């Protein structure tokens, strides 16, 4: 995953599972390497998702899961990027990724929220904008993280060239001023280096509020279905850990309201499960 994309990237090399290392007495939380501790794989500097101090919404959700399971919470920290899954779940150092879409390497739980990419502009500068084909964008400087799904859509609309500021993921190093690439994009928007940005909503909502500059955050709900700009987010476990997955699904069902409350506190744009419309207050 880029550190602001909707899910942990699972297109890495084959995962080396360590299922044989599990103790025989691990019964009350099946499949886990350590049955009396919830060991979460997480990034120590990826706000608003997670941080070492526990201030991210995935940290809060991990605590809800631990509380429901009545076990202690422990983290294994690793910066997300190439090798994250292989060196966390794959080595048996932790048992759960809080945000993922699953795939060949990671087995997903049932989704616990659905969200969308969003367009962010300084408050009032693009009133009533609803989609990327709005003609006003043809004259705007657009910030986007390279390789994310909206890149293809912007290419289709010929919103490319000098107007596009494509921020490369994994832009780490001593010269970095911001914790994540998404934070850098929002900072440039606040400083008027760009006019609009297109980012994954769960990152953008919180970052926009933290910027100190009033911003409009508009979910992109009217784009064509390919590539999709809305995603369901699940938790991730190792392949074959079906009992553990079922235990987590039970937790997600029982604590749905608590988890949704956390997501709303962090300005995550929440969508209805089957339709491209915001999850309204009446459905809370």
PDB file of C-alpha atoms in Angstrom:
ATOM      1  CA  UNK A   1       0.000   0.000   0.000  1.00  0.00           C
ATOM      2  CA  UNK A   2       1.096   3.545  -0.426  1.00  0.00           C
ATOM      3  CA  UNK A   3       0.904   4.944   3.041  1.00  0.00           C
ATOM      4  CA  UNK A   4      -2.354   6.671   2.190  1.00  0.00           C
ATOM      5  CA  UNK A   5      -4.049   4.157  -0.045  1.00  0.00           C
ATOM      6  CA  UNK A   6      -7.153   2.220   0.941  1.00  0.00           C
ATOM      7  CA  UNK A   7      -5.542  -1.058   1.746  1.00  0.00           C
ATOM      8  CA  UNK A   8      -2.290  -2.796   2.422  1.00  0.00           C
ATOM      9  CA  UNK A   9      -0.629  -3.716  -0.869  1.00  0.00           C
ATOM     10  CA  UNK A  10      -0.653  -7.462  -1.341  1.00  0.00           C
ATOM     11  CA  UNK A  11       0.958  -7.663  -4.752  1.00  0.00           C
ATOM     12  CA  UNK A  12       4.317  -8.582  -3.242  1.00  0.00           C
ATOM     13  CA  UNK A  13       6.234 -11.846  -3.602  1.00  0.00           C
ATOM     14  CA  UNK A  14       4.802 -15.087  -2.227  1.00  0.00           C
ATOM     15  CA  UNK A  15       4.185 -15.041   1.507  1.00  0.00           C
ATOM     16  CA  UNK A  16       6.107 -17.484   3.689  1.00  0.00           C
ATOM     17  CA  UNK A  17       3.608 -18.557   6.318  1.00  0.00           C
ATOM     18  CA  UNK A  18       4.710 -19.810   9.692  1.00  0.00           C
ATOM     19  CA  UNK A  19       1.620 -21.779  10.652  1.00  0.00           C
ATOM     20  CA  UNK A  20       3.652 -24.607  12.131  1.00  0.00           C
ATOM     21  CA  UNK A  21       4.931 -22.356  14.897  1.00  0.00           C
ATOM     22  CA  UNK A  22       1.577 -22.131  16.663  1.00  0.00           C
ATOM     23  CA  UNK A  23       1.412 -23.737  20.120  1.00  0.00           C
ATOM     24  CA  UNK A  24      -0.989 -26.626  20.593  1.00  0.00           C
ATOM     25  CA  UNK A  25      -2.615 -24.970  23.599  1.00  0.00           C
ATOM     26  CA  UNK A  26      -3.823 -21.934  21.615  1.00  0.00           C
ATOM     27  CA  UNK A  27      -7.505 -22.831  21.860  1.00  0.00           C
ATOM     28  CA  UNK A  28      -9.624 -19.913  23.043  1.00  0.00           C
ATOM     29  CA  UNK A  29      -8.500 -17.688  20.145  1.00  0.00           C
ATOM     30  CA  UNK A  30      -7.942 -20.268  17.394  1.00  0.00           C
ATOM     31  CA  UNK A  31      -5.102 -19.941  14.849  1.00  0.00           C
ATOM     32  CA  UNK A  32      -3.142 -17.323  16.786  1.00  0.00           C
ATOM     33  CA  UNK A  33       0.555 -17.589  17.459  1.00  0.00           C
ATOM     34  CA  UNK A  34      -0.014 -16.016  20.898  1.00  0.00           C
ATOM     35  CA  UNK A  35      -3.534 -16.723  22.215  1.00  0.00           C
ATOM     36  CA  UNK A  36      -3.664 -14.298  25.153  1.00  0.00           C
ATOM     37  CA  UNK A  37      -2.497 -11.168  23.279  1.00  0.00           C
ATOM     38  CA  UNK A  38      -3.900  -9.435  20.200  1.00  0.00           C
ATOM     39  CA  UNK A  39      -0.763  -8.778  18.157  1.00  0.00           C
ATOM     40  CA  UNK A  40      -1.432  -6.150  15.492  1.00  0.00           C
ATOM     41  CA  UNK A  41       0.788  -5.402  12.485  1.00  0.00           C
ATOM     42  CA  UNK A  42       0.875  -1.614  12.117  1.00  0.00           C
ATOM     43  CA  UNK A  43       2.738   1.408  10.777  1.00  0.00           C
ATOM     44  CA  UNK A  44       4.261   3.662  13.489  1.00  0.00           C
ATOM     45  CA  UNK A  45       3.779   6.855  11.444  1.00  0.00           C
ATOM     46  CA  UNK A  46       0.752   6.775   9.172  1.00  0.00           C
ATOM     47  CA  UNK A  47      -1.818   9.182  10.545  1.00  0.00           C
ATOM     48  CA  UNK A  48      -4.776   9.225  10.604  1.00  0.00           C
ATOM     49  CA  UNK A  49      -4.598   5.413  10.357  1.00  0.00           C
ATOM     50  CA  UNK A  50      -1.967   4.568  12.959  1.00  0.00           C
ATOM     51  CA  UNK A  51       0.946   5.855  14.970  1.00  0.00           C
ATOM     52  CA  UNK A  52       3.179   4.566  17.751  1.00  0.00           C
ATOM     53  CA  UNK A  53       1.406   6.762  20.317  1.00  0.00           C
ATOM     54  CA  UNK A  54      -1.911   5.078  19.467  1.00  0.00           C
ATOM     55  CA  UNK A  55      -3.614   8.163  18.072  1.00  0.00           C
ATOM     56  CA  UNK A  56      -4.865   6.735  14.773  1.00  0.00           C
ATOM     57  CA  UNK A  57      -8.350   5.419  14.090  1.00  0.00           C
ATOM     58  CA  UNK A  58      -6.978   1.938  13.350  1.00  0.00           C
ATOM     59  CA  UNK A  59      -5.307   2.048  16.778  1.00  0.00           C
ATOM     60  CA  UNK A  60      -8.673   2.864  18.375  1.00  0.00           C
ATOM     61  CA  UNK A  61     -10.371   0.064  16.445  1.00  0.00           C
ATOM     62  CA  UNK A  62      -7.646  -2.405  17.444  1.00  0.00           C
ATOM     63  CA  UNK A  63      -8.344  -1.522  21.070  1.00  0.00           C
ATOM     64  CA  UNK A  64     -12.068  -2.186  20.549  1.00  0.00           C
ATOM     65  CA  UNK A  65     -11.227  -5.645  19.169  1.00  0.00           C
ATOM     66  CA  UNK A  66      -8.892  -6.395  22.076  1.00  0.00           C
ATOM     67  CA  UNK A  67     -11.495  -5.258  24.593  1.00  0.00           C
ATOM     68  CA  UNK A  68     -14.162  -7.476  23.041  1.00  0.00           C
ATOM     69  CA  UNK A  69     -11.808 -10.471  23.008  1.00  0.00           C
ATOM     70  CA  UNK A  70     -10.677  -9.651  26.567  1.00  0.00           C
ATOM     71  CA  UNK A  71      -6.991  -9.845  25.719  1.00  0.00           C
ATOM     72  CA  UNK A  72      -4.087  -7.414  25.854  1.00  0.00           C
ATOM     73  CA  UNK A  73      -3.116  -5.390  22.790  1.00  0.00           C
ATOM     74  CA  UNK A  74       0.421  -5.416  21.434  1.00  0.00           C
ATOM     75  CA  UNK A  75       1.874  -3.973  18.224  1.00  0.00           C
ATOM     76  CA  UNK A  76       4.553  -5.028  15.812  1.00  0.00           C
ATOM     77  CA  UNK A  77       5.637  -1.830  14.077  1.00  0.00           C
ATOM     78  CA  UNK A  78       6.854  -1.638  10.510  1.00  0.00           C
ATOM     79  CA  UNK A  79       6.576   1.148   7.937  1.00  0.00           C
ATOM     80  CA  UNK A  80       4.153   0.101   5.212  1.00  0.00           C
ATOM     81  CA  UNK A  81       5.633  -0.478   1.808  1.00  0.00           C
ATOM     82  CA  UNK A  82       7.153  -3.390  -0.113  1.00  0.00           C
ATOM     83  CA  UNK A  83       7.552  -6.369   2.191  1.00  0.00           C
ATOM     84  CA  UNK A  84       5.147  -5.158   4.870  1.00  0.00           C
ATOM     85  CA  UNK A  85       2.881  -8.221   4.768  1.00  0.00           C
ATOM     86  CA  UNK A  86       5.718 -10.687   4.283  1.00  0.00           C
ATOM     87  CA  UNK A  87       7.622  -9.315   7.275  1.00  0.00           C
ATOM     88  CA  UNK A  88       4.634  -9.010   9.612  1.00  0.00           C
ATOM     89  CA  UNK A  89       1.886 -11.600   9.145  1.00  0.00           C
ATOM     90  CA  UNK A  90       4.226 -13.785   7.113  1.00  0.00           C
ATOM     91  CA  UNK A  91       6.844 -14.189   9.811  1.00  0.00           C
ATOM     92  CA  UNK A  92       4.325 -14.822  12.599  1.00  0.00           C
ATOM     93  CA  UNK A  93       5.369 -11.687  14.482  1.00  0.00           C
ATOM     94  CA  UNK A  94       1.773 -10.450  14.536  1.00  0.00           C
ATOM     95  CA  UNK A  95      -1.659 -11.826  13.728  1.00  0.00           C
ATOM     96  CA  UNK A  96      -3.850  -9.011  12.408  1.00  0.00           C
ATOM     97  CA  UNK A  97      -3.794  -6.114   9.947  1.00  0.00           C
ATOM     98  CA  UNK A  98      -6.549  -3.629  10.776  1.00  0.00           C
ATOM     99  CA  UNK A  99      -7.093  -2.262   7.259  1.00  0.00           C
ATOM    100  CA  UNK A 100      -6.821  -4.349   4.068  1.00  0.00           C
ATOM    101  CA  UNK A 101      -8.745  -5.530   1.025  1.00  0.00           C
ATOM    102  CA  UNK A 102      -7.438  -9.107   1.141  1.00  0.00           C
ATOM    103  CA  UNK A 103      -6.187 -11.049  -1.867  1.00  0.00           C
ATOM    104  CA  UNK A 104      -3.957 -14.026  -2.532  1.00  0.00           C
ATOM    105  CA  UNK A 105      -1.705 -13.340   0.453  1.00  0.00           C
ATOM    106  CA  UNK A 106      -4.036 -11.870   3.087  1.00  0.00           C
ATOM    107  CA  UNK A 107      -7.412 -13.377   3.945  1.00  0.00           C
ATOM    108  CA  UNK A 108      -9.951 -10.608   4.633  1.00  0.00           C
ATOM    109  CA  UNK A 109     -12.624 -10.564   7.285  1.00  0.00           C
ATOM    110  CA  UNK A 110     -16.058  -9.209   6.477  1.00  0.00           C
ATOM    111  CA  UNK A 111     -15.757  -5.517   5.520  1.00  0.00           C
ATOM    112  CA  UNK A 112     -16.219  -3.126   8.402  1.00  0.00           C
ATOM    113  CA  UNK A 113     -16.521   0.066   6.378  1.00  0.00           C
ATOM    114  CA  UNK A 114     -16.798   1.307   2.824  1.00  0.00           C
ATOM    115  CA  UNK A 115     -15.341   4.584   1.603  1.00  0.00           C
ATOM    116  CA  UNK A 116     -14.237   6.454  -1.505  1.00  0.00           C
ATOM    117  CA  UNK A 117     -11.579   8.576  -3.055  1.00  0.00           C
ATOM    118  CA  UNK A 118     -12.349  12.258  -2.640  1.00  0.00           C
ATOM    119  CA  UNK A 119     -11.654  15.578  -4.290  1.00  0.00           C
ATOM    120  CA  UNK A 120     -10.343  18.232  -1.879  1.00  0.00           C
ATOM    121  CA  UNK A 121     -10.354  21.964  -2.579  1.00  0.00           C
ATOM    122  CA  UNK A 122      -9.971  25.056  -0.472  1.00  0.00           C
ATOM    123  CA  UNK A 123     -13.354  26.021   0.944  1.00  0.00           C
ATOM    124  CA  UNK A 124     -15.652  27.671  -1.584  1.00  0.00           C
ATOM    125  CA  UNK A 125     -13.258  27.637  -4.555  1.00  0.00           C
ATOM    126  CA  UNK A 126     -15.094  24.874  -6.450  1.00  0.00           C
ATOM    127  CA  UNK A 127     -18.692  25.068  -5.234  1.00  0.00           C
ATOM    128  CA  UNK A 128     -20.998  22.167  -6.056  1.00  0.00           C
ATOM    129  CA  UNK A 129     -18.331  20.093  -7.788  1.00  0.00           C
ATOM    130  CA  UNK A 130     -19.394  16.440  -7.968  1.00  0.00           C
ATOM    131  CA  UNK A 131     -17.054  14.611 -10.340  1.00  0.00           C
ATOM    132  CA  UNK A 132     -13.701  14.629 -12.104  1.00  0.00           C
ATOM    133  CA  UNK A 133     -15.252  15.522 -15.452  1.00  0.00           C
ATOM    134  CA  UNK A 134     -16.217  18.977 -14.151  1.00  0.00           C
ATOM    135  CA  UNK A 135     -14.886  21.434 -16.791  1.00  0.00           C
ATOM    136  CA  UNK A 136     -13.469  23.709 -14.103  1.00  0.00           C
ATOM    137  CA  UNK A 137     -10.745  21.154 -13.402  1.00  0.00           C
ATOM    138  CA  UNK A 138      -9.214  21.680 -16.845  1.00  0.00           C
ATOM    139  CA  UNK A 139      -7.622  24.891 -15.615  1.00  0.00           C
ATOM    140  CA  UNK A 140      -6.608  23.672 -12.157  1.00  0.00           C
ATOM    141  CA  UNK A 141      -3.386  22.304 -10.721  1.00  0.00           C
ATOM    142  CA  UNK A 142      -4.263  18.822  -9.439  1.00  0.00           C
ATOM    143  CA  UNK A 143      -2.339  16.875  -6.810  1.00  0.00           C
ATOM    144  CA  UNK A 144      -2.539  13.076  -6.818  1.00  0.00           C
ATOM    145  CA  UNK A 145      -0.451  10.178  -5.510  1.00  0.00           C
ATOM    146  CA  UNK A 146       1.139   8.369  -8.442  1.00  0.00           C
ATOM    147  CA  UNK A 147      -0.281   4.938  -9.176  1.00  0.00           C
ATOM    148  CA  UNK A 148      -3.511   5.307  -7.206  1.00  0.00           C
ATOM    149  CA  UNK A 149      -6.826   4.432  -8.946  1.00  0.00           C
ATOM    150  CA  UNK A 150      -7.837   8.045  -9.784  1.00  0.00           C
ATOM    151  CA  UNK A 151      -4.710   8.364 -11.954  1.00  0.00           C
ATOM    152  CA  UNK A 152      -6.350   6.282 -14.681  1.00  0.00           C
ATOM    153  CA  UNK A 153      -9.547   8.293 -14.532  1.00  0.00           C
ATOM    154  CA  UNK A 154      -7.664  11.576 -14.870  1.00  0.00           C
ATOM    155  CA  UNK A 155      -5.828  10.170 -17.886  1.00  0.00           C
ATOM    156  CA  UNK A 156      -9.125   9.180 -19.498  1.00  0.00           C
ATOM    157  CA  UNK A 157     -10.340  12.754 -19.056  1.00  0.00           C
ATOM    158  CA  UNK A 158      -7.046  14.074 -20.472  1.00  0.00           C
ATOM    159  CA  UNK A 159      -6.390  15.949 -17.243  1.00  0.00           C
ATOM    160  CA  UNK A 160      -2.703  15.243 -17.599  1.00  0.00           C
ATOM    161  CA  UNK A 161       0.493  17.093 -18.333  1.00  0.00           C
ATOM    162  CA  UNK A 162       1.788  20.104 -16.442  1.00  0.00           C
ATOM    163  CA  UNK A 163      -1.437  20.496 -14.456  1.00  0.00           C
ATOM    164  CA  UNK A 164      -0.965  17.152 -12.721  1.00  0.00           C
ATOM    165  CA  UNK A 165       1.341  17.018  -9.737  1.00  0.00           C
ATOM    166  CA  UNK A 166       1.929  13.291  -9.196  1.00  0.00           C
ATOM    167  CA  UNK A 167       3.450  12.645  -5.807  1.00  0.00           C
ATOM    168  CA  UNK A 168       5.466   9.424  -5.754  1.00  0.00           C
ATOM    169  CA  UNK A 169       4.646   6.916  -3.011  1.00  0.00           C
ATOM    170  CA  UNK A 170       7.390   5.717  -0.648  1.00  0.00           C
ATOM    171  CA  UNK A 171       9.061   9.121  -0.857  1.00  0.00           C
ATOM    172  CA  UNK A 172      10.957   8.572   2.376  1.00  0.00           C
ATOM    173  CA  UNK A 173      14.221  10.065   3.553  1.00  0.00           C
ATOM    174  CA  UNK A 174      15.756  12.798   5.667  1.00  0.00           C
ATOM    175  CA  UNK A 175      14.400  15.484   3.338  1.00  0.00           C
ATOM    176  CA  UNK A 176      10.777  14.544   4.055  1.00  0.00           C
ATOM    177  CA  UNK A 177       8.800  17.285   5.790  1.00  0.00           C
ATOM    178  CA  UNK A 178       5.598  15.279   6.262  1.00  0.00           C
ATOM    179  CA  UNK A 179       4.752  11.938   7.805  1.00  0.00           C
ATOM    180  CA  UNK A 180       3.001  10.591   4.698  1.00  0.00           C
ATOM    181  CA  UNK A 181       2.656  11.399   1.033  1.00  0.00           C
ATOM    182  CA  UNK A 182      -1.013  12.314   1.557  1.00  0.00           C
ATOM    183  CA  UNK A 183      -0.002  14.795   4.262  1.00  0.00           C
ATOM    184  CA  UNK A 184       2.422  16.404   1.802  1.00  0.00           C
ATOM    185  CA  UNK A 185      -0.349  16.752  -0.791  1.00  0.00           C
ATOM    186  CA  UNK A 186      -2.698  18.414   1.708  1.00  0.00           C
ATOM    187  CA  UNK A 187       0.072  20.749   2.881  1.00  0.00           C
ATOM    188  CA  UNK A 188       0.693  21.853  -0.706  1.00  0.00           C
ATOM    189  CA  UNK A 189      -3.028  22.445  -1.142  1.00  0.00           C
ATOM    190  CA  UNK A 190      -3.143  24.558   2.032  1.00  0.00           C
ATOM    191  CA  UNK A 191      -0.135  26.562   0.805  1.00  0.00           C
ATOM    192  CA  UNK A 192      -1.757  27.110  -2.639  1.00  0.00           C
ATOM    193  CA  UNK A 193       0.954  25.218  -4.491  1.00  0.00           C
ATOM    194  CA  UNK A 194      -1.872  23.198  -6.061  1.00  0.00           C
ATOM    195  CA  UNK A 195      -5.573  23.973  -6.523  1.00  0.00           C
ATOM    196  CA  UNK A 196      -7.198  20.617  -5.778  1.00  0.00           C
ATOM    197  CA  UNK A 197      -6.175  17.148  -4.643  1.00  0.00           C
ATOM    198  CA  UNK A 198      -7.568  13.654  -5.206  1.00  0.00           C
ATOM    199  CA  UNK A 199      -6.856  11.300  -2.308  1.00  0.00           C
ATOM    200  CA  UNK A 200      -8.226   8.278  -0.458  1.00  0.00           C
ATOM    201  CA  UNK A 201     -11.035   9.625   1.712  1.00  0.00           C
ATOM    202  CA  UNK A 202     -10.120   8.045   5.072  1.00  0.00           C
ATOM    203  CA  UNK A 203      -6.781   9.892   4.938  1.00  0.00           C
ATOM    204  CA  UNK A 204      -8.033  13.096   3.346  1.00  0.00           C
ATOM    205  CA  UNK A 205     -10.860  13.992   5.730  1.00  0.00           C
ATOM    206  CA  UNK A 206      -8.687  14.090   8.841  1.00  0.00           C
ATOM    207  CA  UNK A 207      -5.675  15.650   7.114  1.00  0.00           C
ATOM    208  CA  UNK A 208      -7.822  18.408   5.619  1.00  0.00           C
ATOM    209  CA  UNK A 209      -9.187  19.312   9.044  1.00  0.00           C
ATOM    210  CA  UNK A 210      -5.696  19.263  10.568  1.00  0.00           C
ATOM    211  CA  UNK A 211      -4.314  21.589   7.871  1.00  0.00           C
ATOM    212  CA  UNK A 212      -5.718  24.717   9.491  1.00  0.00           C
ATOM    213  CA  UNK A 213      -7.174  25.862   6.150  1.00  0.00           C
ATOM    214  CA  UNK A 214     -10.925  25.356   5.571  1.00  0.00           C
ATOM    215  CA  UNK A 215     -11.402  22.756   2.870  1.00  0.00           C
ATOM    216  CA  UNK A 216     -14.230  21.000   1.051  1.00  0.00           C
ATOM    217  CA  UNK A 217     -13.905  17.212   0.876  1.00  0.00           C
ATOM    218  CA  UNK A 218     -16.155  15.714  -1.820  1.00  0.00           C
ATOM    219  CA  UNK A 219     -16.484  11.907  -2.213  1.00  0.00           C
ATOM    220  CA  UNK A 220     -16.181  10.890  -5.875  1.00  0.00           C
ATOM    221  CA  UNK A 221     -19.394   8.900  -6.191  1.00  0.00           C
ATOM    222  CA  UNK A 222     -20.269   9.636  -9.822  1.00  0.00           C
ATOM    223  CA  UNK A 223     -17.262   8.157 -11.604  1.00  0.00           C
ATOM    224  CA  UNK A 224     -17.433   5.103 -13.919  1.00  0.00           C
ATOM    225  CA  UNK A 225     -17.006   1.707 -12.275  1.00  0.00           C
ATOM    226  CA  UNK A 226     -13.589   1.010 -13.818  1.00  0.00           C
ATOM    227  CA  UNK A 227     -11.274   1.665 -12.177  1.00  0.00           C
ATOM    228  CA  UNK A 228     -13.331   1.695  -8.978  1.00  0.00           C
ATOM    229  CA  UNK A 229     -12.934   4.687  -6.698  1.00  0.00           C
ATOM    230  CA  UNK A 230     -14.915   3.165  -3.815  1.00  0.00           C
ATOM    231  CA  UNK A 231     -13.604   0.307  -1.697  1.00  0.00           C
ATOM    232  CA  UNK A 232     -14.670  -1.943   1.149  1.00  0.00           C
ATOM    233  CA  UNK A 233     -12.117  -2.215   3.940  1.00  0.00           C
ATOM    234  CA  UNK A 234     -11.664  -5.375   5.997  1.00  0.00           C
ATOM    235  CA  UNK A 235      -9.215  -6.685   8.543  1.00  0.00           C
ATOM    236  CA  UNK A 236      -6.588  -9.146   7.372  1.00  0.00           C
ATOM    237  CA  UNK A 237      -5.381 -12.477   8.719  1.00  0.00           C
ATOM    238  CA  UNK A 238      -3.253 -15.258   7.244  1.00  0.00           C
ATOM    239  CA  UNK A 239      -4.715 -17.598   4.679  1.00  0.00           C
ATOM    240  CA  UNK A 240      -6.193 -20.717   6.291  1.00  0.00           C
ATOM    241  CA  UNK A 241      -6.910 -19.054   9.643  1.00  0.00           C
ATOM    242  CA  UNK A 242     -10.640 -19.534   9.291  1.00  0.00           C
ATOM    243  CA  UNK A 243     -11.483 -19.845  12.991  1.00  0.00           C
ATOM    244  CA  UNK A 244      -9.629 -16.615  13.717  1.00  0.00           C
ATOM    245  CA  UNK A 245     -11.437 -14.916  10.845  1.00  0.00           C
ATOM    246  CA  UNK A 246     -14.818 -16.058  12.204  1.00  0.00           C
ATOM    247  CA  UNK A 247     -13.911 -14.759  15.669  1.00  0.00           C
ATOM    248  CA  UNK A 248     -13.128 -11.352  14.183  1.00  0.00           C
ATOM    249  CA  UNK A 249     -16.323 -11.299  12.157  1.00  0.00           C
ATOM    250  CA  UNK A 250     -18.239 -11.813  15.384  1.00  0.00           C
ATOM    251  CA  UNK A 251     -16.400  -8.889  16.971  1.00  0.00           C
ATOM    252  CA  UNK A 252     -17.081  -6.660  13.968  1.00  0.00           C
ATOM    253  CA  UNK A 253     -20.767  -7.486  14.133  1.00  0.00           C
ATOM    254  CA  UNK A 254     -21.079  -6.925  17.889  1.00  0.00           C
ATOM    255  CA  UNK A 255     -19.039  -3.710  17.984  1.00  0.00           C
ATOM    256  CA  UNK A 256     -20.218  -2.186  14.710  1.00  0.00           C
ATOM    257  CA  UNK A 257     -21.625   0.949  16.341  1.00  0.00           C
ATOM    258  CA  UNK A 258     -18.455   1.581  18.355  1.00  0.00           C
ATOM    259  CA  UNK A 259     -16.255   1.174  15.280  1.00  0.00           C
ATOM    260  CA  UNK A 260     -18.430   3.465  13.186  1.00  0.00           C
ATOM    261  CA  UNK A 261     -18.275   6.110  15.919  1.00  0.00           C
ATOM    262  CA  UNK A 262     -14.466   6.061  15.758  1.00  0.00           C
ATOM    263  CA  UNK A 263     -14.484   6.369  11.967  1.00  0.00           C
ATOM    264  CA  UNK A 264     -16.796   9.374  12.104  1.00  0.00           C
ATOM    265  CA  UNK A 265     -14.622  11.039  14.750  1.00  0.00           C
ATOM    266  CA  UNK A 266     -11.743  10.893  12.247  1.00  0.00           C
ATOM    267  CA  UNK A 267     -13.866  12.304   9.384  1.00  0.00           C
ATOM    268  CA  UNK A 268     -13.778   9.100   7.356  1.00  0.00           C
ATOM    269  CA  UNK A 269     -16.318   9.400   4.509  1.00  0.00           C
ATOM    270  CA  UNK A 270     -18.609   6.414   5.081  1.00  0.00           C
ATOM    271  CA  UNK A 271     -20.745   4.979   2.295  1.00  0.00           C
ATOM    272  CA  UNK A 272     -23.791   2.753   2.379  1.00  0.00           C
ATOM    273  CA  UNK A 273     -22.899  -0.878   1.739  1.00  0.00           C
ATOM    274  CA  UNK A 274     -24.536  -1.305  -1.655  1.00  0.00           C
ATOM    275  CA  UNK A 275     -25.089   2.222  -2.998  1.00  0.00           C
ATOM    276  CA  UNK A 276     -22.847   5.165  -3.760  1.00  0.00           C
ATOM    277  CA  UNK A 277     -24.365   7.438  -1.194  1.00  0.00           C
ATOM    278  CA  UNK A 278     -23.111   8.648   2.198  1.00  0.00           C
ATOM    279  CA  UNK A 279     -24.046   6.563   5.191  1.00  0.00           C
ATOM    280  CA  UNK A 280     -26.543   8.914   6.805  1.00  0.00           C
ATOM    281  CA  UNK A 281     -27.107   9.722  10.430  1.00  0.00           C
ATOM    282  CA  UNK A 282     -30.333   7.755  10.362  1.00  0.00           C
ATOM    283  CA  UNK A 283     -28.354   4.618   9.577  1.00  0.00           C
ATOM    284  CA  UNK A 284     -25.897   4.999  12.447  1.00  0.00           C
TER     285      UNK A 284
END
